Amino acid sequence: MTAGGPAGPAGTGGPGGPEVPMTGGGPAGPGGAVAGRSRRWAPLAPLGVALAAGAGVAFVAAVDPNEPGHYPSCPFLVLTGLYCPGCGGLRAVYALAHGDPVAAFGLNPFLVLALPFALLLWGRWAVRSWLSRRGGPVPGSGIRPVYPWVLLGLMIAFWIARNLPSGEFLAP
């Protein structure tokens, strides 16, 4: 097999260029220099996510979402009059950042209950990234495909329940 075809650019086996065989190895192939470099930088992705999340929480902690005009209104709430699963989330993060988990739970229970799982998944990702950097075996497997679907189902159930008259206690 060659890189390029009859209509490929010069130098790739097309008209006017030599044929260049494609291989699976080399610097960009499996186990090559590029793979080694990406493994070396793997722990930076969880660190970057942690820094971005920390900056977001610090901003929300500094700028009170309970004061009108600091943040835009939820577009779904404005358009429909119904609460989305994220309504009350900024105020819940503000309450958590200020050490009030009870108030946070009252504003958005789904966020407060999902946060420990998100932290657990982030920690698992960070450990796996660090171990893959060192070339050691990475324990366990990835997230099972059913888990995101379960999360989506729970979020939709929460979304519906908080807009029912019997689920009024779930509203922010």
mmCIF file of N, CA, C and O in Angstrom, residues 16-82:
data_model
loop_
_atom_site.group_PDB
_atom_site.id
_atom_site.type_symbol
_atom_site.label_atom_id
_atom_site.label_comp_id
_atom_site.label_asym_id
_atom_site.label_seq_id
_atom_site.Cartn_x
_atom_site.Cartn_y
_atom_site.Cartn_z
ATOM 1 N N GLY A 16 4.216 12.389 -10.819
ATOM 2 C CA GLY A 16 5.411 13.203 -10.624
ATOM 3 C C GLY A 16 6.127 12.954 -9.316
ATOM 4 O O GLY A 16 7.107 13.616 -9.012
ATOM 5 N N GLY A 17 5.685 12.027 -8.502
ATOM 6 C CA GLY A 17 6.347 11.803 -7.227
ATOM 7 C C GLY A 17 6.601 10.338 -6.992
ATOM 8 O O GLY A 17 5.907 9.477 -7.522
ATOM 9 N N PRO A 18 7.618 9.994 -6.188
ATOM 10 C CA PRO A 18 7.929 8.592 -5.914
ATOM 11 C C PRO A 18 6.910 7.983 -4.961
ATOM 12 O O PRO A 18 6.253 8.684 -4.203
ATOM 13 N N GLU A 19 6.787 6.661 -5.018
ATOM 14 C CA GLU A 19 5.904 5.970 -4.092
ATOM 15 C C GLU A 19 6.565 5.884 -2.727
ATOM 16 O O GLU A 19 7.747 5.574 -2.620
ATOM 17 N N VAL A 20 5.796 6.161 -1.692
ATOM 18 C CA VAL A 20 6.287 6.097 -0.322
ATOM 19 C C VAL A 20 5.450 5.063 0.401
ATOM 20 O O VAL A 20 4.245 5.234 0.536
ATOM 21 N N PRO A 21 6.049 3.951 0.867
ATOM 22 C CA PRO A 21 5.259 2.936 1.545
ATOM 23 C C PRO A 21 4.769 3.435 2.899
ATOM 24 O O PRO A 21 5.461 4.175 3.582
ATOM 25 N N MET A 22 3.546 3.027 3.263
ATOM 26 C CA MET A 22 2.995 3.364 4.578
ATOM 27 C C MET A 22 3.370 2.257 5.550
ATOM 28 O O MET A 22 3.273 1.091 5.223
ATOM 29 N N THR A 23 3.774 2.637 6.734
ATOM 30 C CA THR A 23 4.140 1.655 7.750
ATOM 31 C C THR A 23 3.383 1.954 9.026
ATOM 32 O O THR A 23 2.913 3.064 9.240
ATOM 33 N N GLY A 24 3.292 0.981 9.901
ATOM 34 C CA GLY A 24 2.596 1.163 11.171
ATOM 35 C C GLY A 24 3.494 1.680 12.267
ATOM 36 O O GLY A 24 3.025 2.113 13.293
ATOM 37 N N GLY A 25 4.810 1.632 12.081
ATOM 38 C CA GLY A 25 5.724 2.057 13.134
ATOM 39 C C GLY A 25 6.281 3.426 12.855
ATOM 40 O O GLY A 25 5.712 4.227 12.160
ATOM 41 N N GLY A 26 7.439 3.684 13.388
ATOM 42 C CA GLY A 26 8.077 4.973 13.163
ATOM 43 C C GLY A 26 7.712 5.947 14.260
ATOM 44 O O GLY A 26 7.033 5.622 15.219
ATOM 45 N N PRO A 27 8.181 7.193 14.115
ATOM 46 C CA PRO A 27 7.973 8.183 15.163
ATOM 47 C C PRO A 27 6.506 8.414 15.511
ATOM 48 O O PRO A 27 6.171 8.634 16.660
ATOM 49 N N ALA A 28 5.609 8.368 14.526
ATOM 50 C CA ALA A 28 4.215 8.630 14.833
ATOM 51 C C ALA A 28 3.407 7.352 14.999
ATOM 52 O O ALA A 28 2.226 7.399 15.277
ATOM 53 N N GLY A 29 4.029 6.206 14.809
ATOM 54 C CA GLY A 29 3.316 4.935 14.897
ATOM 55 C C GLY A 29 3.247 4.413 16.309
ATOM 56 O O GLY A 29 3.688 5.056 17.260
ATOM 57 N N PRO A 30 2.703 3.212 16.477
ATOM 58 C CA PRO A 30 2.560 2.626 17.806
ATOM 59 C C PRO A 30 3.915 2.476 18.503
ATOM 60 O O PRO A 30 4.839 1.933 17.953
ATOM 61 N N GLY A 31 4.000 3.014 19.679
ATOM 62 C CA GLY A 31 5.212 2.876 20.479
ATOM 63 C C GLY A 31 6.327 3.794 20.044
ATOM 64 O O GLY A 31 7.437 3.711 20.551
ATOM 65 N N GLY A 32 6.086 4.707 19.100
ATOM 66 C CA GLY A 32 7.113 5.605 18.604
ATOM 67 C C GLY A 32 7.319 6.786 19.532
ATOM 68 O O GLY A 32 6.815 6.847 20.648
ATOM 69 N N ALA A 33 8.063 7.776 19.031
ATOM 70 C CA ALA A 33 8.409 8.939 19.832
ATOM 71 C C ALA A 33 7.175 9.753 20.214
ATOM 72 O O ALA A 33 7.088 10.281 21.318
ATOM 73 N N VAL A 34 6.200 9.853 19.324
ATOM 74 C CA VAL A 34 5.006 10.641 19.623
ATOM 75 C C VAL A 34 4.218 9.990 20.752
ATOM 76 O O VAL A 34 3.733 10.662 21.654
ATOM 77 N N ALA A 35 4.101 8.670 20.724
ATOM 78 C CA ALA A 35 3.391 7.969 21.797
ATOM 79 C C ALA A 35 4.103 8.178 23.124
ATOM 80 O O ALA A 35 3.462 8.369 24.156
ATOM 81 N N GLY A 36 5.433 8.148 23.129
ATOM 82 C CA GLY A 36 6.193 8.379 24.352
ATOM 83 C C GLY A 36 5.985 9.787 24.881
ATOM 84 O O GLY A 36 5.867 10.000 26.078
ATOM 85 N N ARG A 37 5.958 10.766 23.971
ATOM 86 C CA ARG A 37 5.729 12.149 24.391
ATOM 87 C C ARG A 37 4.337 12.339 24.965
ATOM 88 O O ARG A 37 4.175 13.015 25.966
ATOM 89 N N SER A 38 3.320 11.748 24.332
ATOM 90 C CA SER A 38 1.961 11.926 24.839
ATOM 91 C C SER A 38 1.801 11.256 26.196
ATOM 92 O O SER A 38 1.070 11.737 27.049
ATOM 93 N N ARG A 39 2.481 10.142 26.413
ATOM 94 C CA ARG A 39 2.417 9.467 27.705
ATOM 95 C C ARG A 39 3.082 10.315 28.788
ATOM 96 O O ARG A 39 2.623 10.366 29.911
ATOM 97 N N ARG A 40 4.160 11.008 28.425
ATOM 98 C CA ARG A 40 4.877 11.838 29.385
ATOM 99 C C ARG A 40 4.015 13.017 29.839
ATOM 100 O O ARG A 40 4.091 13.448 30.975
ATOM 101 N N TRP A 41 3.194 13.553 28.942
ATOM 102 C CA TRP A 41 2.367 14.706 29.258
ATOM 103 C C TRP A 41 0.972 14.323 29.749
ATOM 104 O O TRP A 41 0.163 15.196 30.052
ATOM 105 N N ALA A 42 0.671 13.047 29.837
ATOM 106 C CA ALA A 42 -0.672 12.586 30.213
ATOM 107 C C ALA A 42 -1.149 13.140 31.554
ATOM 108 O O ALA A 42 -2.317 13.497 31.672
ATOM 109 N N PRO A 43 -0.319 13.237 32.593
ATOM 110 C CA PRO A 43 -0.825 13.755 33.874
ATOM 111 C C PRO A 43 -1.219 15.228 33.827
ATOM 112 O O PRO A 43 -1.900 15.707 34.721
ATOM 113 N N LEU A 44 -0.814 15.947 32.790
ATOM 114 C CA LEU A 44 -1.161 17.364 32.730
ATOM 115 C C LEU A 44 -2.638 17.602 32.407
ATOM 116 O O LEU A 44 -3.181 18.637 32.763
ATOM 117 N N ALA A 45 -3.293 16.659 31.738
ATOM 118 C CA ALA A 45 -4.709 16.838 31.406
ATOM 119 C C ALA A 45 -5.568 16.888 32.676
ATOM 120 O O ALA A 45 -6.349 17.839 32.843
ATOM 121 N N PRO A 46 -5.451 15.926 33.599
ATOM 122 C CA PRO A 46 -6.242 16.043 34.832
ATOM 123 C C PRO A 46 -5.858 17.275 35.651
ATOM 124 O O PRO A 46 -6.726 17.907 36.270
ATOM 125 N N LEU A 47 -4.592 17.637 35.624
ATOM 126 C CA LEU A 47 -4.162 18.834 36.345
ATOM 127 C C LEU A 47 -4.792 20.079 35.733
ATOM 128 O O LEU A 47 -5.270 20.961 36.451
ATOM 129 N N GLY A 48 -4.840 20.147 34.408
ATOM 130 C CA GLY A 48 -5.468 21.282 33.733
ATOM 131 C C GLY A 48 -6.953 21.381 34.046
ATOM 132 O O GLY A 48 -7.483 22.469 34.279
ATOM 133 N N VAL A 49 -7.631 20.242 34.069
ATOM 134 C CA VAL A 49 -9.061 20.233 34.399
ATOM 135 C C VAL A 49 -9.260 20.687 35.844
ATOM 136 O O VAL A 49 -10.172 21.468 36.134
ATOM 137 N N ALA A 50 -8.398 20.231 36.747
ATOM 138 C CA ALA A 50 -8.512 20.638 38.150
ATOM 139 C C ALA A 50 -8.270 22.140 38.306
ATOM 140 O O ALA A 50 -8.988 22.815 39.060
ATOM 141 N N LEU A 51 -7.290 22.672 37.596
ATOM 142 C CA LEU A 51 -7.015 24.115 37.675
ATOM 143 C C LEU A 51 -8.180 24.927 37.110
ATOM 144 O O LEU A 51 -8.568 25.945 37.689
ATOM 145 N N ALA A 52 -8.737 24.480 35.983
ATOM 146 C CA ALA A 52 -9.872 25.195 35.393
ATOM 147 C C ALA A 52 -11.091 25.142 36.314
ATOM 148 O O ALA A 52 -11.776 26.156 36.512
ATOM 149 N N ALA A 53 -11.373 23.967 36.882
ATOM 150 C CA ALA A 53 -12.507 23.838 37.792
ATOM 151 C C ALA A 53 -12.276 24.673 39.048
ATOM 152 O O ALA A 53 -13.199 25.349 39.534
ATOM 153 N N GLY A 54 -11.068 24.663 39.566
ATOM 154 C CA GLY A 54 -10.748 25.471 40.745
ATOM 155 C C GLY A 54 -10.891 26.958 40.468
ATOM 156 O O GLY A 54 -11.412 27.702 41.311
ATOM 157 N N ALA A 55 -10.477 27.390 39.287
ATOM 158 C CA ALA A 55 -10.634 28.804 38.923
ATOM 159 C C ALA A 55 -12.110 29.162 38.811
ATOM 160 O O ALA A 55 -12.535 30.240 39.253
ATOM 161 N N GLY A 56 -12.906 28.259 38.241
ATOM 162 C CA GLY A 56 -14.342 28.504 38.136
ATOM 163 C C GLY A 56 -15.005 28.599 39.491
ATOM 164 O O GLY A 56 -15.826 29.491 39.744
ATOM 165 N N VAL A 57 -14.650 27.690 40.382
ATOM 166 C CA VAL A 57 -15.222 27.710 41.740
ATOM 167 C C VAL A 57 -14.771 28.973 42.470
ATOM 168 O O VAL A 57 -15.572 29.621 43.164
ATOM 169 N N ALA A 58 -13.508 29.366 42.308
ATOM 170 C CA ALA A 58 -13.019 30.585 42.964
ATOM 171 C C ALA A 58 -13.762 31.814 42.459
ATOM 172 O O ALA A 58 -14.116 32.709 43.234
ATOM 173 N N PHE A 59 -14.039 31.843 41.144
ATOM 174 C CA PHE A 59 -14.779 32.980 40.586
ATOM 175 C C PHE A 59 -16.196 33.030 41.141
ATOM 176 O O PHE A 59 -16.682 34.085 41.545
ATOM 177 N N VAL A 60 -16.875 31.870 41.159
ATOM 178 C CA VAL A 60 -18.246 31.829 41.680
ATOM 179 C C VAL A 60 -18.257 32.167 43.172
ATOM 180 O O VAL A 60 -19.167 32.836 43.654
ATOM 181 N N ALA A 61 -17.228 31.736 43.899
ATOM 182 C CA ALA A 61 -17.149 32.048 45.328
ATOM 183 C C ALA A 61 -16.939 33.547 45.559
ATOM 184 O O ALA A 61 -17.415 34.100 46.551
ATOM 185 N N ALA A 62 -16.246 34.204 44.627
ATOM 186 C CA ALA A 62 -15.969 35.635 44.778
ATOM 187 C C ALA A 62 -17.121 36.509 44.285
ATOM 188 O O ALA A 62 -17.335 37.607 44.801
ATOM 189 N N VAL A 63 -17.846 36.047 43.272
ATOM 190 C CA VAL A 63 -18.933 36.839 42.683
ATOM 191 C C VAL A 63 -20.254 36.142 43.009
ATOM 192 O O VAL A 63 -20.598 35.137 42.397
ATOM 193 N N ASP A 64 -20.976 36.677 43.960
ATOM 194 C CA ASP A 64 -22.183 36.061 44.498
ATOM 195 C C ASP A 64 -23.282 35.930 43.443
ATOM 196 O O ASP A 64 -23.781 36.936 42.936
ATOM 197 N N PRO A 65 -23.697 34.692 43.116
ATOM 198 C CA PRO A 65 -24.783 34.529 42.143
ATOM 199 C C PRO A 65 -26.157 34.871 42.708
ATOM 200 O O PRO A 65 -27.129 34.944 41.959
ATOM 201 N N ASN A 66 -26.251 35.105 44.011
ATOM 202 C CA ASN A 66 -27.525 35.493 44.617
ATOM 203 C C ASN A 66 -27.845 36.960 44.365
ATOM 204 O O ASN A 66 -28.982 37.385 44.543
ATOM 205 N N GLU A 67 -26.842 37.753 43.972
ATOM 206 C CA GLU A 67 -27.050 39.166 43.663
ATOM 207 C C GLU A 67 -27.509 39.299 42.219
ATOM 208 O O GLU A 67 -26.875 38.759 41.316
ATOM 209 N N PRO A 68 -28.604 40.015 41.968
ATOM 210 C CA PRO A 68 -29.087 40.152 40.588
ATOM 211 C C PRO A 68 -28.075 40.886 39.711
ATOM 212 O O PRO A 68 -27.411 41.812 40.145
ATOM 213 N N GLY A 69 -27.973 40.429 38.477
ATOM 214 C CA GLY A 69 -27.112 41.083 37.497
ATOM 215 C C GLY A 69 -25.700 40.548 37.408
ATOM 216 O O GLY A 69 -24.952 40.933 36.514
ATOM 217 N N HIS A 70 -25.297 39.673 38.308
ATOM 218 C CA HIS A 70 -23.935 39.136 38.249
ATOM 219 C C HIS A 70 -23.783 38.054 37.191
ATOM 220 O O HIS A 70 -22.707 37.873 36.643
ATOM 221 N N TYR A 71 -24.836 37.285 36.958
ATOM 222 C CA TYR A 71 -24.812 36.197 35.987
ATOM 223 C C TYR A 71 -26.082 36.279 35.153
ATOM 224 O O TYR A 71 -27.107 36.751 35.633
ATOM 225 N N PRO A 72 -26.034 35.798 33.915
ATOM 226 C CA PRO A 72 -27.270 35.791 33.121
ATOM 227 C C PRO A 72 -28.265 34.773 33.675
ATOM 228 O O PRO A 72 -27.892 33.814 34.336
ATOM 229 N N SER A 73 -29.525 34.990 33.366
ATOM 230 C CA SER A 73 -30.567 34.040 33.780
ATOM 231 C C SER A 73 -30.468 32.780 32.939
ATOM 232 O O SER A 73 -29.949 32.795 31.828
ATOM 233 N N CYS A 74 -31.014 31.700 33.468
ATOM 234 C CA CYS A 74 -31.047 30.440 32.729
ATOM 235 C C CYS A 74 -31.948 30.628 31.502
ATOM 236 O O CYS A 74 -33.124 30.975 31.646
ATOM 237 N N PRO A 75 -31.422 30.390 30.296
ATOM 238 C CA PRO A 75 -32.253 30.588 29.102
ATOM 239 C C PRO A 75 -33.461 29.651 29.058
ATOM 240 O O PRO A 75 -34.531 30.040 28.589
ATOM 241 N N PHE A 76 -33.304 28.413 29.534
ATOM 242 C CA PHE A 76 -34.429 27.478 29.535
ATOM 243 C C PHE A 76 -35.532 27.982 30.459
ATOM 244 O O PHE A 76 -36.720 27.924 30.117
ATOM 245 N N LEU A 77 -35.162 28.486 31.618
ATOM 246 C CA LEU A 77 -36.137 29.024 32.568
ATOM 247 C C LEU A 77 -36.824 30.261 31.992
ATOM 248 O O LEU A 77 -38.045 30.416 32.106
ATOM 249 N N VAL A 78 -36.065 31.129 31.349
ATOM 250 C CA VAL A 78 -36.640 32.344 30.773
ATOM 251 C C VAL A 78 -37.621 32.002 29.653
ATOM 252 O O VAL A 78 -38.694 32.590 29.554
ATOM 253 N N LEU A 79 -37.264 31.035 28.800
ATOM 254 C CA LEU A 79 -38.104 30.695 27.649
ATOM 255 C C LEU A 79 -39.326 29.857 28.010
ATOM 256 O O LEU A 79 -40.378 29.995 27.381
ATOM 257 N N THR A 80 -39.190 28.970 28.991
ATOM 258 C CA THR A 80 -40.271 28.020 29.268
ATOM 259 C C THR A 80 -40.926 28.211 30.631
ATOM 260 O O THR A 80 -42.034 27.714 30.845
ATOM 261 N N GLY A 81 -40.244 28.843 31.557
ATOM 262 C CA GLY A 81 -40.768 28.951 32.914
ATOM 263 C C GLY A 81 -40.522 27.701 33.742
ATOM 264 O O GLY A 81 -40.983 27.590 34.875
ATOM 265 N N LEU A 82 -39.790 26.737 33.172
ATOM 266 C CA LEU A 82 -39.469 25.485 33.865
ATOM 267 C C LEU A 82 -37.998 25.482 34.279
ATOM 268 O O LEU A 82 -37.154 26.090 33.629
#
